[in-house]
mmCIF file of N, CA and C in Angstrom:
data_model
loop_
_atom_site.group_PDB
_atom_site.id
_atom_site.type_symbol
_atom_site.label_atom_id
_atom_site.label_comp_id
_atom_site.label_asym_id
_atom_site.label_seq_id
_atom_site.Cartn_x
_atom_site.Cartn_y
_atom_site.Cartn_z
ATOM 1 N N MET A 37 -58.184 -64.829 -54.203
ATOM 2 C CA MET A 37 -57.414 -64.222 -53.557
ATOM 3 C C MET A 37 -57.935 -63.490 -52.302
ATOM 4 N N PRO A 38 -56.878 -63.332 -51.033
ATOM 5 C CA PRO A 38 -57.840 -63.075 -49.977
ATOM 6 C C PRO A 38 -57.966 -61.382 -49.943
ATOM 7 N N MET A 39 -59.270 -61.048 -49.177
ATOM 8 C CA MET A 39 -59.673 -59.641 -49.035
ATOM 9 C C MET A 39 -58.660 -58.810 -48.422
ATOM 10 N N HIS A 40 -58.158 -57.494 -49.063
ATOM 11 C CA HIS A 40 -57.238 -56.861 -48.182
ATOM 12 C C HIS A 40 -58.010 -55.945 -46.871
ATOM 13 N N SER A 41 -57.184 -55.610 -46.298
ATOM 14 C CA SER A 41 -58.191 -54.715 -45.500
ATOM 15 C C SER A 41 -57.845 -52.999 -45.621
ATOM 16 N N THR A 42 -58.832 -52.753 -45.265
ATOM 17 C CA THR A 42 -58.776 -50.876 -45.470
ATOM 18 C C THR A 42 -57.929 -50.405 -45.567
ATOM 19 N N LYS A 43 -57.182 -50.670 -44.269
ATOM 20 C CA LYS A 43 -55.727 -49.805 -44.325
ATOM 21 C C LYS A 43 -54.797 -50.233 -45.373
ATOM 22 N N GLU A 44 -54.713 -51.454 -45.809
ATOM 23 C CA GLU A 44 -53.823 -51.800 -46.922
ATOM 24 C C GLU A 44 -54.190 -50.712 -48.303
ATOM 25 N N ILE A 45 -55.467 -51.241 -48.525
ATOM 26 C CA ILE A 45 -55.813 -50.790 -49.412
ATOM 27 C C ILE A 45 -55.692 -49.209 -49.655
ATOM 28 N N LEU A 46 -55.876 -48.611 -48.598
ATOM 29 C CA LEU A 46 -55.550 -46.883 -48.562
ATOM 30 C C LEU A 46 -53.983 -46.542 -48.401
ATOM 31 N N SER A 47 -53.270 -47.707 -48.004
ATOM 32 C CA SER A 47 -51.670 -47.409 -48.087
ATOM 33 C C SER A 47 -51.409 -47.544 -49.585
ATOM 34 N N LYS A 48 -51.947 -48.354 -50.047
ATOM 35 C CA LYS A 48 -51.493 -48.635 -51.720
ATOM 36 C C LYS A 48 -52.193 -47.354 -52.590
ATOM 37 N N ILE A 49 -52.968 -46.969 -52.225
ATOM 38 C CA ILE A 49 -53.586 -46.040 -53.110
ATOM 39 C C ILE A 49 -52.526 -44.663 -52.939
ATOM 40 N N ASP A 50 -52.259 -44.505 -51.421
ATOM 41 C CA ASP A 50 -51.113 -43.450 -50.968
ATOM 42 C C ASP A 50 -49.879 -43.435 -51.749
ATOM 43 N N SER A 51 -49.472 -44.621 -51.985
ATOM 44 C CA SER A 51 -48.180 -44.969 -52.382
ATOM 45 C C SER A 51 -48.356 -44.588 -54.101
ATOM 46 N N LEU A 52 -49.291 -44.816 -54.454
ATOM 47 C CA LEU A 52 -49.686 -44.535 -56.388
ATOM 48 C C LEU A 52 -49.801 -42.993 -56.479
ATOM 49 N N TRP A 53 -50.068 -42.438 -55.690
ATOM 50 C CA TRP A 53 -50.709 -41.362 -55.704
ATOM 51 C C TRP A 53 -49.780 -40.344 -56.575
ATOM 52 N N ASN A 54 -48.711 -40.037 -56.229
ATOM 53 C CA ASN A 54 -47.867 -39.472 -57.055
ATOM 54 C C ASN A 54 -47.798 -39.174 -58.334
ATOM 55 N N GLU A 55 -48.139 -41.058 -58.879
ATOM 56 C CA GLU A 55 -47.954 -41.408 -60.123
ATOM 57 C C GLU A 55 -49.382 -40.859 -60.829
ATOM 58 N N GLY A 56 -50.230 -40.449 -60.229
ATOM 59 C CA GLY A 56 -51.528 -40.237 -61.020
ATOM 60 C C GLY A 56 -52.145 -41.022 -61.568
ATOM 61 N N VAL A 57 -53.386 -40.574 -62.195
ATOM 62 C CA VAL A 57 -53.799 -41.807 -63.126
ATOM 63 C C VAL A 57 -54.120 -41.398 -64.511
ATOM 64 N N GLU A 58 -53.719 -42.277 -65.171
ATOM 65 C CA GLU A 58 -54.297 -41.922 -66.892
ATOM 66 C C GLU A 58 -55.218 -42.645 -67.257
ATOM 67 N N TYR A 59 -56.163 -41.709 -67.787
ATOM 68 C CA TYR A 59 -57.900 -42.463 -68.307
ATOM 69 C C TYR A 59 -57.279 -42.422 -69.744
ATOM 70 N N PRO A 60 -58.077 -43.532 -70.048
ATOM 71 C CA PRO A 60 -58.062 -43.890 -71.546
ATOM 72 C C PRO A 60 -58.627 -43.129 -72.475
ATOM 73 N N PRO A 61 -58.036 -42.455 -73.564
ATOM 74 C CA PRO A 61 -58.400 -41.164 -74.470
ATOM 75 C C PRO A 61 -59.654 -41.556 -75.329
ATOM 76 N N GLU A 62 -60.089 -42.838 -75.250
ATOM 77 C CA GLU A 62 -61.558 -42.939 -75.725
ATOM 78 C C GLU A 62 -62.716 -42.528 -74.904
ATOM 79 N N LEU A 63 -62.581 -42.208 -73.614
ATOM 80 C CA LEU A 63 -63.462 -42.045 -72.587
ATOM 81 C C LEU A 63 -63.655 -40.203 -73.005
ATOM 82 N N LEU A 64 -62.980 -39.609 -73.779
ATOM 83 C CA LEU A 64 -63.230 -37.810 -73.945
ATOM 84 C C LEU A 64 -63.355 -37.977 -75.651
ATOM 85 N N SER A 65 -62.650 -38.948 -76.118
ATOM 86 C CA SER A 65 -62.499 -38.396 -77.725
ATOM 87 C C SER A 65 -63.769 -38.085 -78.467
ATOM 88 N N GLN A 66 -64.912 -38.803 -77.926
ATOM 89 C CA GLN A 66 -66.479 -38.198 -78.909
ATOM 90 C C GLN A 66 -66.940 -36.824 -78.387
ATOM 91 N N PHE A 67 -65.705 -36.207 -77.217
ATOM 92 C CA PHE A 67 -66.252 -34.606 -76.853
ATOM 93 C C PHE A 67 -65.250 -33.811 -77.521
ATOM 94 N N SER A 68 -64.604 -34.348 -78.036
ATOM 95 C CA SER A 68 -63.708 -33.358 -78.866
ATOM 96 C C SER A 68 -64.089 -31.999 -79.451
ATOM 97 N N GLU A 69 -65.104 -31.945 -80.320
ATOM 98 C CA GLU A 69 -65.823 -30.987 -80.638
ATOM 99 C C GLU A 69 -66.579 -29.898 -79.436
ATOM 100 N N ASP A 70 -66.885 -30.513 -78.542
ATOM 101 C CA ASP A 70 -67.876 -30.003 -77.655
ATOM 102 C C ASP A 70 -67.213 -28.990 -76.504
ATOM 103 N N GLU A 71 -67.441 -28.004 -76.405
ATOM 104 C CA GLU A 71 -66.774 -27.104 -75.634
ATOM 105 C C GLU A 71 -67.076 -27.355 -73.916
ATOM 106 N N PHE A 72 -68.421 -27.684 -73.927
ATOM 107 C CA PHE A 72 -68.922 -27.371 -72.527
ATOM 108 C C PHE A 72 -68.624 -28.832 -71.783
ATOM 109 N N ALA A 73 -68.416 -30.134 -72.903
ATOM 110 C CA ALA A 73 -68.145 -31.248 -72.129
ATOM 111 C C ALA A 73 -66.666 -31.112 -71.914
ATOM 112 N N GLN A 74 -65.861 -30.715 -72.933
ATOM 113 C CA GLN A 74 -64.352 -30.113 -72.680
ATOM 114 C C GLN A 74 -63.959 -29.752 -71.290
ATOM 115 N N LEU A 75 -64.598 -28.581 -71.061
ATOM 116 C CA LEU A 75 -64.806 -28.017 -69.652
ATOM 117 C C LEU A 75 -64.728 -28.857 -68.543
ATOM 118 N N ASN A 76 -66.219 -29.397 -68.540
ATOM 119 C CA ASN A 76 -66.766 -30.411 -67.519
ATOM 120 C C ASN A 76 -65.503 -31.406 -67.461
ATOM 121 N N LEU A 77 -64.957 -32.015 -68.323
ATOM 122 C CA LEU A 77 -64.225 -33.487 -68.288
ATOM 123 C C LEU A 77 -62.954 -33.068 -68.069
ATOM 124 N N SER A 78 -62.468 -31.902 -68.231
ATOM 125 C CA SER A 78 -61.041 -31.481 -68.164
ATOM 126 C C SER A 78 -60.420 -31.985 -66.834
ATOM 127 N N TYR A 79 -61.075 -31.361 -65.821
ATOM 128 C CA TYR A 79 -60.479 -31.770 -64.766
ATOM 129 C C TYR A 79 -60.156 -33.020 -63.941
ATOM 130 N N ILE A 80 -60.916 -34.063 -65.114
ATOM 131 C CA ILE A 80 -60.375 -35.563 -64.666
ATOM 132 C C ILE A 80 -59.310 -35.732 -65.925
ATOM 133 N N PHE A 81 -59.488 -35.656 -66.997
ATOM 134 C CA PHE A 81 -58.726 -36.183 -67.929
ATOM 135 C C PHE A 81 -57.316 -35.586 -67.914
ATOM 136 N N GLY A 82 -57.296 -33.843 -67.460
ATOM 137 C CA GLY A 82 -56.343 -32.998 -67.276
ATOM 138 C C GLY A 82 -55.963 -33.105 -65.892
ATOM 139 N N GLY A 83 -56.223 -33.426 -64.949
ATOM 140 C CA GLY A 83 -56.054 -33.632 -63.658
ATOM 141 C C GLY A 83 -56.065 -32.417 -63.118
ATOM 142 N N LYS A 84 -56.918 -31.023 -63.889
ATOM 143 C CA LYS A 84 -56.933 -29.844 -63.193
ATOM 144 C C LYS A 84 -58.135 -29.817 -62.289
ATOM 145 N N GLY A 85 -58.093 -28.800 -61.473
ATOM 146 C CA GLY A 85 -59.651 -28.482 -60.806
ATOM 147 C C GLY A 85 -59.678 -29.102 -59.353
ATOM 148 N N SER A 86 -60.715 -28.793 -58.718
ATOM 149 C CA SER A 86 -60.796 -29.195 -57.556
ATOM 150 C C SER A 86 -61.397 -30.375 -57.545
ATOM 151 N N CYS A 87 -62.214 -31.297 -58.168
ATOM 152 C CA CYS A 87 -62.573 -32.434 -57.846
ATOM 153 C C CYS A 87 -61.693 -33.370 -58.592
ATOM 154 N N SER A 88 -60.655 -33.203 -59.327
ATOM 155 C CA SER A 88 -59.658 -34.100 -59.944
ATOM 156 C C SER A 88 -59.193 -35.256 -58.775
ATOM 157 N N GLY A 89 -58.804 -34.704 -57.681
ATOM 158 C CA GLY A 89 -58.362 -35.601 -56.644
ATOM 159 C C GLY A 89 -59.157 -36.718 -56.304
ATOM 160 N N TYR A 90 -60.495 -36.505 -55.776
ATOM 161 C CA TYR A 90 -61.519 -37.561 -55.587
ATOM 162 C C TYR A 90 -61.849 -38.374 -56.633
ATOM 163 N N LEU A 91 -62.101 -37.817 -57.772
ATOM 164 C CA LEU A 91 -62.232 -38.914 -58.950
ATOM 165 C C LEU A 91 -60.731 -39.661 -59.122
ATOM 166 N N GLN A 92 -59.402 -39.281 -59.048
ATOM 167 C CA GLN A 92 -58.587 -39.969 -59.344
ATOM 168 C C GLN A 92 -58.454 -41.086 -58.236
ATOM 169 N N TRP A 93 -58.539 -40.797 -56.887
ATOM 170 C CA TRP A 93 -58.460 -41.529 -55.741
ATOM 171 C C TRP A 93 -59.850 -42.509 -55.952
ATOM 172 N N LEU A 94 -60.831 -42.319 -56.538
ATOM 173 C CA LEU A 94 -61.801 -43.295 -56.926
ATOM 174 C C LEU A 94 -61.470 -44.702 -57.671
ATOM 175 N N THR A 95 -60.898 -43.908 -58.880
ATOM 176 C CA THR A 95 -60.289 -44.841 -60.065
ATOM 177 C C THR A 95 -59.301 -45.917 -59.327
ATOM 178 N N LEU A 96 -58.230 -45.119 -58.691
ATOM 179 C CA LEU A 96 -57.249 -46.066 -57.978
ATOM 180 C C LEU A 96 -57.641 -47.194 -56.859
ATOM 181 N N LEU A 97 -58.784 -46.542 -55.990
ATOM 182 C CA LEU A 97 -59.440 -47.832 -55.170
ATOM 183 C C LEU A 97 -59.854 -48.455 -55.650
ATOM 184 N N VAL A 98 -60.866 -48.523 -56.913
ATOM 185 C CA VAL A 98 -61.369 -49.461 -57.754
ATOM 186 C C VAL A 98 -60.389 -50.341 -58.123
ATOM 187 N N LYS A 99 -59.394 -49.901 -59.008
ATOM 188 C CA LYS A 99 -58.500 -50.581 -59.547
ATOM 189 C C LYS A 99 -57.496 -51.589 -58.725
ATOM 190 N N HIS A 100 -57.341 -50.968 -57.605
ATOM 191 C CA HIS A 100 -56.272 -51.813 -56.632
ATOM 192 C C HIS A 100 -56.925 -52.453 -55.316
ATOM 193 N N SER A 101 -58.480 -52.466 -55.460
ATOM 194 C CA SER A 101 -58.923 -53.185 -54.174
ATOM 195 C C SER A 101 -59.402 -54.586 -54.647
ATOM 196 N N ASP A 102 -59.896 -55.470 -53.757
ATOM 197 C CA ASP A 102 -60.464 -56.760 -54.371
ATOM 198 C C ASP A 102 -61.783 -57.139 -54.201
ATOM 199 N N ALA A 103 -62.282 -55.813 -54.513
ATOM 200 C CA ALA A 103 -63.904 -55.507 -54.556
ATOM 201 C C ALA A 103 -64.391 -56.368 -55.950
ATOM 202 N N LYS A 104 -65.382 -57.003 -55.716
ATOM 203 C CA LYS A 104 -65.943 -57.650 -56.932
ATOM 204 C C LYS A 104 -67.069 -57.082 -57.382
ATOM 205 N N THR A 105 -68.207 -56.348 -56.270
ATOM 206 C CA THR A 105 -69.171 -55.709 -56.737
ATOM 207 C C THR A 105 -69.370 -53.953 -56.448
ATOM 208 N N ILE A 106 -69.425 -53.163 -57.245
ATOM 209 C CA ILE A 106 -69.346 -51.860 -56.981
ATOM 210 C C ILE A 106 -70.366 -51.216 -57.343
ATOM 211 N N VAL A 107 -71.104 -50.199 -56.428
ATOM 212 C CA VAL A 107 -72.209 -49.802 -56.671
ATOM 213 C C VAL A 107 -72.202 -48.160 -56.801
ATOM 214 N N GLU A 108 -72.811 -47.538 -57.636
ATOM 215 C CA GLU A 108 -72.669 -46.032 -57.580
ATOM 216 C C GLU A 108 -74.219 -45.473 -57.644
ATOM 217 N N LEU A 109 -74.467 -44.656 -56.399
ATOM 218 C CA LEU A 109 -75.616 -44.560 -56.177
ATOM 219 C C LEU A 109 -75.731 -42.787 -56.639
ATOM 220 N N GLY A 110 -76.292 -42.458 -58.035
ATOM 221 C CA GLY A 110 -76.481 -41.198 -58.420
ATOM 222 C C GLY A 110 -75.139 -40.815 -59.364
ATOM 223 N N ASN A 111 -75.370 -40.759 -60.807
ATOM 224 C CA ASN A 111 -74.172 -40.675 -61.652
ATOM 225 C C ASN A 111 -74.282 -39.170 -62.395
ATOM 226 N N ARG A 112 -75.610 -38.809 -62.567
ATOM 227 C CA ARG A 112 -75.899 -37.472 -63.282
ATOM 228 C C ARG A 112 -75.420 -37.418 -64.497
ATOM 229 N N TYR A 113 -74.152 -37.041 -65.211
ATOM 230 C CA TYR A 113 -73.970 -37.165 -66.406
ATOM 231 C C TYR A 113 -72.954 -38.323 -66.823
ATOM 232 N N GLY A 114 -72.684 -38.696 -65.667
ATOM 233 C CA GLY A 114 -71.755 -39.986 -65.536
ATOM 234 C C GLY A 114 -70.047 -39.785 -65.365
ATOM 235 N N VAL A 115 -69.699 -38.331 -64.826
ATOM 236 C CA VAL A 115 -68.242 -38.051 -64.868
ATOM 237 C C VAL A 115 -67.570 -39.183 -63.875
ATOM 238 N N SER A 116 -68.637 -39.543 -62.666
ATOM 239 C CA SER A 116 -67.623 -40.352 -61.801
ATOM 240 C C SER A 116 -67.869 -41.808 -61.965
ATOM 241 N N SER A 117 -68.946 -42.063 -63.296
ATOM 242 C CA SER A 117 -69.070 -43.382 -63.764
ATOM 243 C C SER A 117 -67.801 -43.804 -64.588
ATOM 244 N N ASN A 118 -67.652 -42.751 -65.475
ATOM 245 C CA ASN A 118 -66.318 -43.038 -66.382
ATOM 246 C C ASN A 118 -65.010 -43.320 -65.426
ATOM 247 N N THR A 119 -64.768 -42.511 -64.197
ATOM 248 C CA THR A 119 -63.750 -42.758 -63.510
ATOM 249 C C THR A 119 -63.894 -44.188 -62.673
ATOM 250 N N ILE A 120 -64.758 -44.463 -62.289
ATOM 251 C CA ILE A 120 -64.957 -46.050 -61.661
ATOM 252 C C ILE A 120 -64.716 -46.964 -62.969
ATOM 253 N N PHE A 121 -65.297 -46.793 -64.236
ATOM 254 C CA PHE A 121 -65.195 -48.117 -65.061
ATOM 255 C C PHE A 121 -63.497 -47.933 -65.697
ATOM 256 N N ALA A 122 -62.652 -46.942 -65.596
ATOM 257 C CA ALA A 122 -61.362 -46.741 -65.874
ATOM 258 C C ALA A 122 -60.500 -47.508 -64.833
ATOM 259 N N GLY A 123 -60.810 -47.787 -63.664
ATOM 260 C CA GLY A 123 -60.474 -48.564 -62.854
ATOM 261 C C GLY A 123 -60.967 -49.846 -62.490
ATOM 262 N N LEU A 124 -62.022 -50.304 -63.546
ATOM 263 C CA LEU A 124 -62.202 -51.446 -63.438
ATOM 264 C C LEU A 124 -61.650 -52.550 -64.025
ATOM 265 N N ASN A 125 -61.507 -53.717 -63.105
ATOM 266 C CA ASN A 125 -60.720 -55.174 -63.678
ATOM 267 C C ASN A 125 -61.510 -55.815 -64.475
ATOM 268 N N ALA A 126 -61.192 -57.115 -64.807
ATOM 269 C CA ALA A 126 -61.933 -57.632 -65.574
ATOM 270 C C ALA A 126 -62.922 -58.750 -64.477
ATOM 271 N N ASP A 127 -62.903 -58.863 -63.624
ATOM 272 C CA ASP A 127 -63.465 -59.530 -62.410
ATOM 273 C C ASP A 127 -64.379 -58.892 -61.728
ATOM 274 N N GLN A 128 -64.082 -57.497 -61.899
ATOM 275 C CA GLN A 128 -65.134 -56.652 -61.275
ATOM 276 C C GLN A 128 -66.775 -56.313 -62.018
ATOM 277 N N LYS A 129 -67.800 -56.425 -61.031
ATOM 278 C CA LYS A 129 -69.014 -55.750 -61.613
ATOM 279 C C LYS A 129 -69.502 -54.407 -61.161
ATOM 280 N N PHE A 130 -69.829 -53.515 -62.123
ATOM 281 C CA PHE A 130 -70.261 -52.390 -61.963
ATOM 282 C C PHE A 130 -71.501 -51.704 -62.150
ATOM 283 N N TYR A 131 -72.157 -51.383 -60.914
ATOM 284 C CA TYR A 131 -73.947 -51.100 -61.188
ATOM 285 C C TYR A 131 -74.093 -49.704 -60.875
ATOM 286 N N SER A 132 -74.604 -48.763 -61.962
ATOM 287 C CA SER A 132 -74.568 -47.232 -61.501
ATOM 288 C C SER A 132 -76.340 -46.976 -61.678
ATOM 289 N N LEU A 133 -76.629 -46.427 -60.455
ATOM 290 C CA LEU A 133 -78.076 -46.029 -60.403
ATOM 291 C C LEU A 133 -78.336 -44.925 -60.198
ATOM 292 N N ASP A 134 -79.203 -44.511 -60.972
ATOM 293 C CA ASP A 134 -79.814 -42.989 -61.048
ATOM 294 C C ASP A 134 -81.188 -42.874 -61.663
ATOM 295 N N THR A 135 -82.127 -41.543 -61.134
ATOM 296 C CA THR A 135 -83.365 -41.252 -61.631
ATOM 297 C C THR A 135 -83.212 -40.864 -62.968
ATOM 298 N N ASP A 136 -82.169 -40.386 -63.402
ATOM 299 C CA ASP A 136 -82.161 -39.667 -64.662
ATOM 300 C C ASP A 136 -81.317 -40.693 -65.795
ATOM 301 N N ILE A 137 -81.875 -41.104 -67.208
ATOM 302 C CA ILE A 137 -80.954 -41.922 -67.927
ATOM 303 C C ILE A 137 -79.888 -41.038 -69.290
ATOM 304 N N ASN A 138 -79.669 -39.965 -68.491
ATOM 305 C CA ASN A 138 -78.951 -39.005 -69.585
ATOM 306 C C ASN A 138 -77.495 -38.763 -69.252
ATOM 307 N N GLN A 139 -76.754 -40.011 -68.971
ATOM 308 C CA GLN A 139 -75.412 -40.170 -69.061
ATOM 309 C C GLN A 139 -74.562 -39.555 -70.104
ATOM 310 N N ILE A 140 -74.853 -38.148 -70.313
ATOM 311 C CA ILE A 140 -74.279 -37.596 -71.425
ATOM 312 C C ILE A 140 -72.786 -38.032 -71.813
ATOM 313 N N TYR A 141 -71.837 -38.250 -70.503
ATOM 314 C CA TYR A 141 -70.400 -38.454 -70.834
ATOM 315 C C TYR A 141 -70.048 -39.654 -70.846
ATOM 316 N N VAL A 142 -71.047 -40.680 -70.574
ATOM 317 C CA VAL A 142 -70.653 -41.819 -70.622
ATOM 318 C C VAL A 142 -70.829 -42.531 -72.051
ATOM 319 N N PRO A 143 -69.654 -42.838 -72.545
ATOM 320 C CA PRO A 143 -69.628 -43.344 -74.018
ATOM 321 C C PRO A 143 -70.103 -44.771 -74.069
ATOM 322 N N ASP A 144 -70.955 -45.105 -75.448
ATOM 323 C CA ASP A 144 -71.597 -46.229 -75.595
ATOM 324 C C ASP A 144 -70.705 -47.595 -75.156
ATOM 325 N N PHE A 145 -69.203 -47.371 -75.691
ATOM 326 C CA PHE A 145 -68.599 -48.840 -75.172
ATOM 327 C C PHE A 145 -68.615 -48.866 -73.920
ATOM 328 N N VAL A 146 -68.569 -47.861 -72.911
ATOM 329 C CA VAL A 146 -69.039 -48.052 -71.536
ATOM 330 C C VAL A 146 -70.361 -48.743 -71.125
ATOM 331 N N LYS A 147 -71.427 -48.106 -71.763
ATOM 332 C CA LYS A 147 -72.678 -48.629 -71.342
ATOM 333 C C LYS A 147 -72.881 -49.974 -71.908
ATOM 334 N N ASN A 148 -72.161 -50.421 -73.210
ATOM 335 C CA ASN A 148 -72.528 -51.870 -73.420
ATOM 336 C C ASN A 148 -71.301 -52.726 -72.811
ATOM 337 N N ASP A 149 -70.537 -52.287 -72.198
ATOM 338 C CA ASP A 149 -69.462 -53.399 -71.400
ATOM 339 C C ASP A 149 -70.086 -54.052 -70.428
ATOM 340 N N ASP A 150 -70.059 -55.630 -70.538
ATOM 341 C CA ASP A 150 -70.714 -56.375 -69.866
ATOM 342 C C ASP A 150 -70.537 -56.592 -68.304
ATOM 343 N N ARG A 151 -69.601 -55.704 -68.042
ATOM 344 C CA ARG A 151 -69.157 -55.618 -66.312
ATOM 345 C C ARG A 151 -69.848 -54.402 -65.785
ATOM 346 N N VAL A 152 -70.666 -53.553 -66.709
ATOM 347 C CA VAL A 152 -71.403 -52.100 -66.477
ATOM 348 C C VAL A 152 -72.812 -52.713 -66.678
ATOM 349 N N SER A 153 -73.700 -52.158 -65.376
ATOM 350 C CA SER A 153 -75.341 -52.042 -65.514
ATOM 351 C C SER A 153 -75.609 -50.641 -65.050
ATOM 352 N N PHE A 154 -76.190 -50.131 -65.924
ATOM 353 C CA PHE A 154 -76.753 -48.745 -65.956
ATOM 354 C C PHE A 154 -78.204 -48.805 -65.389
ATOM 355 N N VAL A 155 -78.566 -48.605 -64.363
ATOM 356 C CA VAL A 155 -80.195 -48.834 -63.949
ATOM 357 C C VAL A 155 -80.635 -47.680 -63.470
ATOM 358 N N THR A 156 -81.981 -47.298 -64.287
ATOM 359 C CA THR A 156 -82.685 -46.003 -63.845
ATOM 360 C C THR A 156 -83.842 -46.139 -63.032
ATOM 361 N N GLY A 157 -84.094 -45.264 -61.858
ATOM 362 C CA GLY A 157 -84.979 -45.528 -60.995
ATOM 363 C C GLY A 157 -84.696 -44.846 -59.767
ATOM 364 N N ASP A 158 -85.425 -44.837 -58.809
ATOM 365 C CA ASP A 158 -85.318 -44.441 -57.608
ATOM 366 C C ASP A 158 -84.254 -45.655 -56.864
ATOM 367 N N CYS A 159 -83.149 -45.653 -56.290
ATOM 368 C CA CYS A 159 -82.592 -46.496 -55.758
ATOM 369 C C CYS A 159 -83.172 -47.435 -54.236
ATOM 370 N N LEU A 160 -83.927 -46.440 -53.630
ATOM 371 C CA LEU A 160 -84.743 -47.036 -52.662
ATOM 372 C C LEU A 160 -85.917 -47.880 -52.998
ATOM 373 N N ASP A 161 -85.904 -47.877 -54.223
ATOM 374 C CA ASP A 161 -87.479 -48.859 -55.001
ATOM 375 C C ASP A 161 -86.865 -50.230 -55.281
ATOM 376 N N LEU A 162 -86.755 -51.054 -55.052
ATOM 377 C CA LEU A 162 -86.276 -52.160 -55.476
ATOM 378 C C LEU A 162 -87.191 -52.977 -56.741
ATOM 379 N N ASN A 163 -88.380 -52.380 -57.180
ATOM 380 C CA ASN A 163 -88.982 -52.427 -58.147
ATOM 381 C C ASN A 163 -88.315 -52.082 -59.519
ATOM 382 N N ILE A 164 -87.518 -51.336 -59.318
ATOM 383 C CA ILE A 164 -86.616 -51.030 -60.700
ATOM 384 C C ILE A 164 -86.065 -51.712 -61.005
ATOM 385 N N TYR A 165 -85.857 -52.923 -60.495
ATOM 386 C CA TYR A 165 -84.905 -54.135 -60.945
ATOM 387 C C TYR A 165 -86.243 -55.131 -61.724
ATOM 388 N N LYS A 166 -87.525 -54.915 -61.552
ATOM 389 C CA LYS A 166 -88.320 -55.576 -62.295
ATOM 390 C C LYS A 166 -88.372 -55.451 -63.850
ATOM 391 N N ASN A 167 -88.082 -53.911 -63.931
ATOM 392 C CA ASN A 167 -88.227 -53.526 -65.238
ATOM 393 C C ASN A 167 -86.754 -53.575 -65.844
ATOM 394 N N SER A 168 -86.126 -54.133 -65.361
ATOM 395 C CA SER A 168 -84.644 -53.780 -66.125
ATOM 396 C C SER A 168 -84.261 -55.262 -66.228
ATOM 397 N N LYS A 169 -82.974 -55.531 -66.945
ATOM 398 C CA LYS A 169 -82.352 -56.955 -66.995
ATOM 399 C C LYS A 169 -81.401 -57.577 -66.175
ATOM 400 N N PHE A 170 -81.453 -56.367 -65.030
ATOM 401 C CA PHE A 170 -80.387 -56.893 -64.253
ATOM 402 C C PHE A 170 -81.059 -57.151 -62.655
ATOM 403 N N ASP A 171 -80.087 -58.107 -62.163
ATOM 404 C CA ASP A 171 -80.422 -58.833 -60.735
ATOM 405 C C ASP A 171 -79.854 -57.417 -59.834
ATOM 406 N N ILE A 172 -80.642 -57.554 -58.385
ATOM 407 C CA ILE A 172 -80.098 -56.387 -57.622
ATOM 408 C C ILE A 172 -78.707 -57.166 -57.124
ATOM 409 N N PRO A 173 -78.135 -56.099 -56.926
ATOM 410 C CA PRO A 173 -76.529 -56.452 -56.509
ATOM 411 C C PRO A 173 -76.558 -56.577 -54.959
ATOM 412 N N PHE A 174 -76.252 -57.808 -54.820
ATOM 413 C CA PHE A 174 -75.991 -58.448 -53.125
ATOM 414 C C PHE A 174 -74.291 -58.441 -52.987
ATOM 415 N N ASN A 175 -74.032 -58.457 -51.613
ATOM 416 C CA ASN A 175 -72.643 -58.301 -51.546
ATOM 417 C C ASN A 175 -71.896 -57.215 -52.106
ATOM 418 N N ILE A 176 -72.214 -56.042 -51.939
ATOM 419 C CA ILE A 176 -71.488 -54.940 -52.073
ATOM 420 C C ILE A 176 -70.213 -54.471 -51.554
ATOM 421 N N ASP A 177 -69.177 -54.660 -52.421
ATOM 422 C CA ASP A 177 -67.588 -54.191 -51.725
ATOM 423 C C ASP A 177 -67.814 -52.421 -51.634
ATOM 424 N N ILE A 178 -67.893 -52.148 -52.492
ATOM 425 C CA ILE A 178 -67.795 -50.399 -52.426
ATOM 426 C C ILE A 178 -68.947 -49.894 -53.430
ATOM 427 N N LEU A 179 -69.694 -49.119 -52.309
ATOM 428 C CA LEU A 179 -70.720 -48.526 -52.511
ATOM 429 C C LEU A 179 -70.643 -47.076 -52.366
ATOM 430 N N TRP A 180 -70.583 -46.527 -53.466
ATOM 431 C CA TRP A 180 -69.947 -44.919 -53.941
ATOM 432 C C TRP A 180 -71.393 -44.077 -54.033
ATOM 433 N N THR A 181 -71.433 -43.350 -53.322
ATOM 434 C CA THR A 181 -72.662 -42.406 -53.185
ATOM 435 C C THR A 181 -72.265 -41.054 -53.779
ATOM 436 N N ASP A 182 -72.522 -40.472 -54.831
ATOM 437 C CA ASP A 182 -72.472 -39.256 -55.552
ATOM 438 C C ASP A 182 -73.624 -38.605 -55.801
ATOM 439 N N THR A 183 -74.609 -38.496 -54.887
ATOM 440 C CA THR A 183 -75.721 -37.816 -55.146
ATOM 441 C C THR A 183 -75.876 -36.436 -54.610
#
């Protein structure tokens, strides 16, 4: 499939914007008793709050682009990681890099998905790949910096 231009992809996202994004309930279900998590995640899953727009945009970008390799620099607790995962297609690979290993909002099924790699360490130090089971991502189609 040929790569679409940035203008075509953004036009597609704009046309889908009013439909919104429906996130799989299993991304949130493990936090049903955790009020702090419910508060932090509600702007994604409930579509409320100032951050919901860019996160929904990110999901649409991943889902409707021809990107094969997506890299996220900085994931903190994993909120944007979940939104990238929600848009991930079967033929896409997602690398998320952070100095912290505490992505408390990322469910285990996301961490264990074959398309997803969480790499811990300084993203400017390529030696972090020596201690991981992942290769250095090349040919990056989407680079998301959330630091």
